[in-house]
Short mmCIF file of C-alpha atoms in Angstrom, two decimals:
data_model
loop_
_atom_site.label_atom_id
_atom_site.label_comp_id
_atom_site.label_asym_id
_atom_site.label_seq_id
_atom_site.Cartn_x
_atom_site.Cartn_y
_atom_site.Cartn_z
CA UNK A 1 55.38 -41.14 10.26
CA UNK A 2 55.75 -38.53 7.66
CA UNK A 3 52.24 -37.33 7.09
CA UNK A 4 50.23 -36.45 9.55
CA UNK A 5 46.27 -34.52 10.35
CA UNK A 6 46.50 -31.90 12.65
CA UNK A 7 43.05 -32.35 14.20
CA UNK A 8 43.42 -29.09 15.89
CA UNK A 9 41.44 -29.46 19.81
CA UNK A 10 37.51 -28.82 20.90
CA UNK A 11 37.53 -25.47 20.06
CA UNK A 12 38.25 -25.58 16.03
CA UNK A 13 36.16 -25.87 13.61
CA UNK A 14 35.69 -28.44 11.15
CA UNK A 15 38.29 -27.76 8.85
CA UNK A 16 41.32 -30.42 9.49
CA UNK A 17 45.56 -29.85 7.33
CA UNK A 18 47.90 -32.45 6.95
CA UNK A 19 51.38 -31.17 8.50
CA UNK A 20 54.77 -33.13 8.69
CA UNK A 21 55.67 -35.80 11.05
CA UNK A 22 58.67 -36.38 12.82
CA UNK A 23 59.59 -35.52 16.16
CA UNK A 24 58.19 -33.41 17.71
CA UNK A 25 54.58 -33.49 16.18
CA UNK A 26 53.74 -35.40 20.45
CA UNK A 27 51.83 -37.92 20.30
CA UNK A 28 49.46 -39.49 17.76
CA UNK A 29 46.58 -42.00 17.32
CA UNK A 30 45.80 -43.87 14.23
CA UNK A 31 43.08 -45.30 11.54
CA UNK A 32 43.37 -47.65 8.81
CA UNK A 33 40.68 -48.89 7.75
CA UNK A 34 38.42 -51.16 4.50
CA UNK A 35 38.32 -48.26 2.60
CA UNK A 36 34.98 -50.52 0.79
CA UNK A 37 33.60 -49.19 -2.49
CA UNK A 38 36.51 -48.62 -5.14
CA UNK A 39 33.98 -47.49 -7.23
CA UNK A 40 33.85 -44.54 -4.76
CA UNK A 41 37.22 -44.12 -3.03
CA UNK A 42 37.02 -42.05 -0.06
CA UNK A 43 39.17 -38.27 0.11
CA UNK A 44 42.17 -39.55 -0.08
CA UNK A 45 45.79 -38.03 -0.33
CA UNK A 46 47.76 -38.17 -3.94
CA UNK A 47 50.54 -36.28 -5.24
CA UNK A 48 48.01 -34.13 -6.96
CA UNK A 49 46.44 -32.53 -4.24
CA UNK A 50 48.88 -33.10 -0.70
CA UNK A 51 50.15 -29.73 -1.23
CA UNK A 52 46.36 -28.25 -1.25
CA UNK A 53 45.72 -30.68 2.32
CA UNK A 54 48.53 -28.64 4.04
CA UNK A 55 47.02 -25.71 3.66
CA UNK A 56 43.29 -26.78 4.73
CA UNK A 57 41.43 -30.29 4.24
CA UNK A 58 37.97 -28.86 4.71
CA UNK A 59 35.52 -31.48 2.47
CA UNK A 60 33.13 -33.94 2.81
CA UNK A 61 35.37 -36.70 5.22
CA UNK A 62 33.21 -40.15 5.38
CA UNK A 63 31.86 -40.66 8.46
CA UNK A 64 34.53 -43.23 9.58
CA UNK A 65 37.03 -39.99 9.54
CA UNK A 66 34.65 -37.57 11.11
CA UNK A 67 34.18 -39.54 14.01
CA UNK A 68 38.37 -40.25 14.43
CA UNK A 69 38.97 -36.76 14.38
CA UNK A 70 36.57 -36.60 17.59
CA UNK A 71 38.47 -39.48 19.77
CA UNK A 72 41.96 -37.36 19.70
CA UNK A 73 40.53 -34.02 20.37
CA UNK A 74 38.48 -35.58 23.00
CA UNK A 75 41.51 -36.78 24.78
CA UNK A 76 43.59 -33.73 23.72
CA UNK A 77 45.70 -35.52 21.23
CA UNK A 78 47.00 -32.65 18.48
CA UNK A 79 47.56 -35.13 15.70
CA UNK A 80 45.59 -38.03 13.76
CA UNK A 81 47.26 -40.63 11.28
CA UNK A 82 44.43 -41.73 8.11
CA UNK A 83 45.69 -44.17 6.10
CA UNK A 84 43.94 -42.30 3.03
CA UNK A 85 44.92 -39.14 4.12
CA UNK A 86 48.62 -39.53 5.23
CA UNK A 87 50.33 -42.11 3.17
CA UNK A 88 49.92 -40.88 -1.50
CA UNK A 89 47.96 -43.20 -2.97
CA UNK A 90 49.63 -42.01 -6.16
CA UNK A 91 53.37 -43.12 -4.83
CA UNK A 92 54.61 -46.64 -5.70
#
C-alpha cells in the first residue's frame, strides 16, 4: 500500500502516524469496514490533512479503529492499513 499507520508497540502512547508504505515496511494487518452514518463520517484521510497525519494522529479514533490498533501491537506487527485513513478519500 502507498500509506500505512505506524502503530508503534505496546510502549507507544496513543498517538499514531501515517507513513509511506512499500518495500521495507515489513508485514502489516488490514482493516476495511462499513463506516456507518454518512452524516457523521469517521476520521479520514483527505488531501487537506494527510501532512498533519504524517506528523501525528492523536485524535479520538472510532472504537473499531482503536480495537484494530491493539491487535498488531499485541502481535508485534508495526503497521496497520485502515481504508479510511490510508486511502485519500477526496482523491479520484
